CSV table of C-alpha atoms and ligand atoms in Angstrom, one decimal:
chain,number,residue,atom,x,y,z
A,1,MET,CA,158.7,109.8,65.4
A,2,SER,CA,161.9,111.7,66.1
A,3,SER,CA,164.2,110.5,68.8
A,4,HIS,CA,163.5,113.6,70.9
A,5,PRO,CA,159.8,114.3,70.4
A,6,HIS,CA,158.2,117.4,71.6
A,7,ILE,CA,154.6,117.3,72.9
A,8,LEU,CA,152.0,119.9,74.1
A,9,ILE,CA,149.8,118.7,76.9
A,10,VAL,CA,146.7,120.9,77.4
A,11,GLY,CA,145.4,120.2,81.0
A,12,ALA,CA,148.6,119.0,82.7
A,13,SER,CA,148.0,120.3,86.3
A,14,ARG,CA,146.9,116.8,87.7
A,15,GLY,CA,145.5,113.5,86.8
A,16,ILE,CA,146.1,112.1,83.4
A,17,GLY,CA,147.7,115.2,81.9
A,18,LEU,CA,150.3,115.4,84.8
A,19,GLY,CA,150.9,111.7,84.6
A,20,LEU,CA,151.5,111.9,80.7
A,21,ALA,CA,153.9,114.8,81.3
A,22,LYS,CA,155.9,112.6,83.9
A,23,ALA,CA,155.8,109.7,81.4
A,24,CYS,CA,156.9,111.8,78.5
A,25,VAL,CA,159.9,113.3,80.6
A,26,ASN,CA,160.9,109.7,81.5
A,27,ALA,CA,161.0,108.7,77.9
A,28,GLY,CA,163.2,111.7,77.0
A,29,TRP,CA,160.6,113.9,75.4
A,30,THR,CA,160.3,117.6,75.7
A,31,VAL,CA,157.0,118.7,77.2
A,32,TYR,CA,155.1,122.0,76.9
A,33,ALA,CA,152.6,121.6,79.8
A,34,LEU,CA,149.6,123.9,80.0
A,35,ALA,CA,147.7,124.4,83.3
A,36,ARG,CA,145.2,127.1,83.9
A,37,SER,CA,146.7,128.0,87.4
A,38,LEU,CA,150.4,127.3,88.1
A,39,ALA,CA,149.8,128.4,91.6
A,40,GLY,CA,147.5,125.4,92.0
A,41,SER,CA,149.8,123.0,90.3
A,42,ALA,CA,152.6,122.2,92.8
A,43,GLU,CA,153.4,118.7,91.4
A,44,LEU,CA,153.6,120.1,87.9
A,45,LYS,CA,155.9,123.1,89.0
A,46,ALA,CA,158.1,120.6,90.9
A,47,LEU,CA,158.4,118.4,87.8
A,48,ALA,CA,159.5,121.5,85.7
A,49,GLU,CA,162.0,122.5,88.4
A,50,GLN,CA,163.5,119.2,88.3
A,51,HIS,CA,163.6,118.9,84.7
A,52,SER,CA,164.0,122.5,83.5
A,53,ARG,CA,165.4,121.6,80.0
A,54,GLN,CA,162.6,119.2,79.4
A,55,VAL,CA,159.7,121.1,80.7
A,56,SER,CA,158.1,124.3,79.9
A,57,LEU,CA,155.0,125.6,81.7
A,58,ILE,CA,152.3,127.6,79.9
A,59,GLU,CA,149.6,129.2,82.2
A,60,CYS,CA,146.3,129.5,80.4
A,61,ASP,CA,142.8,128.5,80.6
A,62,LEU,CA,141.6,126.4,77.6
A,63,LEU,CA,138.7,128.8,77.2
A,64,GLN,CA,140.7,131.9,77.1
A,65,ALA,CA,140.3,133.6,73.8
A,66,ASN,CA,144.0,134.2,73.3
A,67,ALA,CA,145.0,130.6,74.2
A,68,ALA,CA,146.4,129.8,70.8
A,69,GLN,CA,148.5,132.9,70.6
A,70,LEU,CA,149.9,132.3,74.2
A,71,ILE,CA,150.8,128.8,73.2
A,72,LYS,CA,152.4,129.9,70.1
A,73,ASN,CA,154.4,132.8,71.9
A,74,ALA,CA,155.6,130.1,74.4
A,75,ILE,CA,156.6,127.4,71.8
A,76,GLY,CA,158.2,129.8,69.3
A,77,PRO,CA,159.6,128.2,66.0
A,78,GLN,CA,159.9,124.7,67.6
A,79,ARG,CA,157.8,122.1,65.9
A,80,LEU,CA,155.8,119.5,67.8
A,81,GLN,CA,155.4,115.7,67.1
A,82,ALA,CA,152.4,115.4,69.5
A,83,VAL,CA,149.7,117.4,70.9
A,84,LEU,CA,147.2,116.1,73.6
A,85,LEU,CA,144.0,118.0,74.2
A,86,ASN,CA,143.3,116.6,77.7
A,87,ALA,CA,141.6,119.0,79.8
A,88,GLY,CA,138.0,117.9,80.7
A,89,ILE,CA,135.3,118.3,83.4
A,90,SER,CA,132.3,115.9,84.4
A,91,GLY,CA,129.6,118.5,84.3
A,92,PRO,CA,126.9,118.8,87.0
A,93,GLU,CA,126.8,116.1,89.6
A,94,HIS,CA,123.2,115.3,89.0
A,95,GLN,CA,123.9,114.6,85.2
A,96,ASP,CA,120.2,115.2,84.7
A,97,PRO,CA,119.0,116.9,81.3
A,98,GLN,CA,115.9,118.1,83.1
A,99,GLN,CA,117.8,120.0,85.9
A,100,ALA,CA,120.7,121.2,83.8
A,101,THR,CA,121.0,125.0,83.3
A,102,ALA,CA,122.1,126.6,80.0
A,103,THR,CA,125.3,127.5,81.8
A,104,ASP,CA,125.9,124.0,83.0
A,105,ILE,CA,125.7,122.8,79.4
A,106,GLY,CA,127.4,125.6,77.8
A,107,THR,CA,130.4,125.1,80.1
A,108,LEU,CA,130.5,121.3,79.7
A,109,PHE,CA,130.4,121.2,75.9
A,110,GLN,CA,132.7,124.1,75.5
A,111,VAL,CA,135.4,122.6,77.8
A,112,ASN,CA,135.0,119.0,76.6
A,113,ALA,CA,134.2,119.5,73.0
A,114,VAL,CA,134.2,122.8,71.1
A,115,ALA,CA,137.1,124.5,72.8
A,116,PRO,CA,139.6,121.6,72.3
A,117,ILE,CA,138.8,121.2,68.7
A,118,ALA,CA,138.9,125.0,68.1
A,119,LEU,CA,142.2,125.3,69.8
A,120,ALA,CA,143.8,122.3,68.0
A,121,GLN,CA,142.6,123.8,64.7
A,122,GLN,CA,144.5,127.0,65.5
A,123,LEU,CA,147.7,125.2,66.3
A,124,THR,CA,148.1,123.0,63.3
A,125,ASP,CA,150.9,125.0,61.9
A,126,LEU,CA,152.9,124.0,65.0
A,127,VAL,CA,152.5,120.2,64.3
A,128,GLU,CA,155.1,118.5,62.1
A,129,PRO,CA,153.6,116.5,59.1
A,130,GLY,CA,153.3,113.0,60.3
A,131,GLY,CA,152.8,114.1,63.9
A,132,VAL,CA,149.7,113.2,66.2
A,133,ILE,CA,146.9,115.5,67.3
A,134,ALA,CA,145.1,113.6,70.1
A,135,PHE,CA,142.1,114.2,72.3
A,136,THR,CA,141.3,112.6,75.6
A,137,SER,CA,137.8,111.2,74.9
A,138,SER,CA,136.0,108.5,76.8
A,139,GLN,CA,134.2,105.2,76.1
A,140,MET,CA,131.2,107.2,77.4
A,141,GLY,CA,131.4,109.1,74.1
A,142,SER,CA,130.8,106.0,72.0
A,143,LEU,CA,127.2,105.9,70.8
A,144,GLN,CA,127.6,102.3,69.8
A,145,LEU,CA,128.9,101.2,73.2
A,146,ASN,CA,126.2,103.3,75.0
A,147,ARG,CA,128.0,103.2,78.4
A,148,ALA,CA,127.0,106.7,79.6
A,149,GLN,CA,123.8,105.7,81.4
A,150,HIS,CA,125.0,107.1,84.6
A,151,MET,CA,126.8,110.1,83.2
A,152,PRO,CA,124.6,111.1,80.2
A,153,LEU,CA,125.6,114.7,80.0
A,154,TYR,CA,129.3,113.9,80.3
A,155,GLY,CA,128.9,111.2,77.6
A,156,ALA,CA,127.1,113.6,75.3
A,157,SER,CA,130.0,116.1,75.6
A,158,LYS,CA,132.6,113.4,74.7
A,159,ALA,CA,130.3,112.2,71.8
A,160,ALA,CA,130.2,115.8,70.6
A,161,LEU,CA,134.0,115.8,70.8
A,162,ASN,CA,134.3,112.8,68.8
A,163,SER,CA,131.7,114.2,66.2
A,164,LEU,CA,133.6,117.3,65.9
A,165,LEU,CA,136.8,115.3,65.5
A,166,LEU,CA,135.4,113.3,62.6
A,167,SER,CA,133.8,116.4,60.9
A,168,TRP,CA,137.3,117.9,61.1
A,169,SER,CA,139.1,115.0,59.6
A,170,SER,CA,136.6,114.7,56.8
A,171,THR,CA,137.6,118.2,55.6
A,172,TYR,CA,141.0,116.8,54.5
A,173,GLU,CA,141.4,114.6,51.5
A,174,GLN,CA,144.8,113.5,53.0
A,175,LEU,CA,145.3,114.2,56.6
A,176,PRO,CA,149.0,115.7,57.3
A,177,TRP,CA,148.9,114.1,60.8
A,178,SER,CA,146.8,111.6,62.8
A,179,LEU,CA,143.8,112.9,64.5
A,180,LEU,CA,143.0,110.7,67.5
A,181,ALA,CA,140.3,110.3,70.1
A,182,ILE,CA,141.8,108.3,73.1
A,183,HIS,CA,139.8,106.5,75.7
A,184,PRO,CA,142.2,106.5,78.7
A,185,GLY,CA,140.6,103.7,80.6
A,186,TRP,CA,138.9,104.2,84.0
A,187,VAL,CA,141.6,105.9,85.9
A,188,ARG,CA,142.1,106.7,89.6
A,189,THR,CA,142.1,110.6,89.4
A,190,ASP,CA,140.0,113.2,90.9
A,191,MET,CA,137.6,112.6,88.1
A,192,GLY,CA,137.8,108.8,87.9
A,193,GLY,CA,137.7,108.3,91.7
A,194,ALA,CA,139.3,105.9,94.0
A,195,ASN,CA,137.6,102.8,92.7
A,196,ALA,CA,138.7,103.0,89.1
A,197,THR,CA,140.7,100.1,87.7
A,198,LEU,CA,143.8,101.8,86.3
A,199,SER,CA,146.6,103.9,88.0
A,200,VAL,CA,147.5,107.1,86.2
A,201,GLU,CA,150.9,105.4,85.3
A,202,GLU,CA,149.2,102.4,83.7
A,203,SER,CA,147.0,104.7,81.6
A,204,THR,CA,149.6,107.2,80.6
A,205,GLN,CA,152.3,104.7,79.8
A,206,GLY,CA,149.6,103.3,77.4
A,207,ILE,CA,148.7,106.7,76.0
A,208,LEU,CA,152.4,107.4,75.3
A,209,GLN,CA,152.5,104.2,73.3
A,210,VAL,CA,149.5,105.1,71.4
A,211,LEU,CA,150.9,108.6,70.3
A,212,THR,CA,154.0,107.0,69.2
A,213,ALA,CA,152.2,104.2,67.2
A,214,HIS,CA,150.1,106.6,65.2
A,215,ALA,CA,152.8,108.9,64.1
A,216,GLY,CA,153.1,108.7,60.4
A,217,LEU,CA,149.7,107.1,59.8
A,218,ASN,CA,148.0,110.3,59.0
A,219,HIS,CA,144.5,108.9,59.9
A,220,CYS,CA,141.7,109.5,62.2
A,221,ALA,CA,141.0,106.9,64.8
A,222,PHE,CA,139.2,106.2,68.1
A,223,VAL,CA,141.4,103.9,70.2
A,224,ASP,CA,141.8,103.2,74.0
A,225,TYR,CA,145.0,103.4,76.0
A,226,GLU,CA,145.9,99.9,74.8
A,227,ASN,CA,145.5,101.0,71.1
A,228,LYS,CA,142.5,99.0,70.9
A,229,THR,CA,140.0,100.4,68.2
A,230,MET,CA,136.8,101.8,69.9
A,231,PRO,CA,133.5,102.0,68.1
A,232,TRP,CA,132.4,105.6,67.4
B,301,LIG,N1,139.7,109.5,84.8
B,301,LIG,C1,139.0,108.7,84.0
B,301,LIG,O1,138.6,107.6,84.4
B,301,LIG,C2,138.8,109.2,82.7
B,301,LIG,C3,138.1,108.3,81.9
B,301,LIG,C4,137.7,108.7,80.5
B,301,LIG,C5,138.1,109.9,80.1
B,301,LIG,N2,138.6,110.9,81.0
B,301,LIG,C6,139.2,112.1,80.4
B,301,LIG,O2,140.5,112.3,80.8
B,301,LIG,C7,140.9,113.7,80.8
B,301,LIG,C8,141.6,114.1,82.1
B,301,LIG,O3,140.8,113.6,83.2
B,301,LIG,P1,141.4,113.2,84.6
B,301,LIG,O4,140.8,112.0,85.1
B,301,LIG,O5,142.9,113.5,84.6
B,301,LIG,O6,140.6,114.4,85.4
B,301,LIG,P2,141.0,115.5,86.5
B,301,LIG,O7,142.0,114.8,87.4
B,301,LIG,O8,139.7,116.0,87.0
B,301,LIG,O9,141.9,116.5,85.7
B,301,LIG,C9,141.2,117.3,84.8
B,301,LIG,C10,142.2,118.3,84.2
B,301,LIG,O10,141.6,119.2,83.2
B,301,LIG,C11,142.0,120.4,83.6
B,301,LIG,N3,141.1,121.5,83.1
B,301,LIG,C12,139.7,121.4,83.3
B,301,LIG,N4,139.2,122.7,82.8
B,301,LIG,C13,140.2,123.3,82.3
B,301,LIG,C14,140.2,124.5,81.5
B,301,LIG,N5,139.1,125.3,81.3
B,301,LIG,N6,141.5,125.0,81.2
B,301,LIG,C15,142.5,124.2,81.4
B,301,LIG,N7,142.7,123.1,82.0
B,301,LIG,C16,141.3,122.7,82.5
B,301,LIG,C17,142.2,120.5,85.0
B,301,LIG,O11,142.9,121.5,85.4
B,301,LIG,P3,142.6,122.3,87.0
B,301,LIG,O12,143.7,121.6,88.0
B,301,LIG,O13,143.0,123.7,86.9
B,301,LIG,O14,141.2,122.2,87.4
B,301,LIG,C18,143.0,119.2,85.3
B,301,LIG,O15,144.2,119.4,84.7
B,301,LIG,C19,139.5,114.4,80.8
B,301,LIG,O16,139.2,114.9,79.5
B,301,LIG,C20,138.5,113.3,81.0
B,301,LIG,O17,137.2,113.6,80.5
B,301,LIG,C21,139.0,110.5,82.3
């Protein structure tokens, strides 16, 4: 990876996305940080003000039809060494397939699985050969681990993300970049809750190292924040 990598983080307003933006800045990377509401992202705006040469902000919802075009307009001719599609939601609190409405399921699977893959597919010409296109997945998306008993709808949406990623990867005889599903660990964010085992800093330092480690490998893998291989 180049000595001054450029990364796009989709879903950088808070939690893991914001933490990774901070970790990247500290490591000397240039960050394009996408958030759906900059007005509601005071910490991200402060980071951009403090590091105006390293951080550019893009205001856009992952589900916006023109998201790819907005991102391309913001980034211009610059090539990226890494992209992290990180935005995600938990879905309905009850997590009960019997109670879930078509809107609940549509939104959950659109945000967590279909939209990130579709957006990444539209951004590939921004990514340098040998770069990394990564998705924040979850151990709950692993069919073999079967760890989503308490969040079955969320787990299914991350399994769908992993499935779409594998399908996409298999359309290439030789991948031009690495395609990664990353389990960030159980992290103390709004989603992970206060009892989670990892701080945002611990998780995102690991994710940063994972992104660096897979540059140039041009393969598809499911790994955790410590770069341990996860079963699909
Ligand atoms: N925390 C954990 O323990 C854990 C474990 C495994 C996987 N994950 C995954 O890690 C990722 C980040 O989670 P987190 O813990 O940092 O959660 P979080 O604190 O709830 O943050 C979620 C992020 O996703 C953004 N987002 C959601 N929908 C969006 C949309 N339509 N367009 C743009 N941005 C959108 C949110 O933006 P707003 O601020 O605008 O809502 C926010 O930046 C998610 O994909 C999650 O599934 C988390």
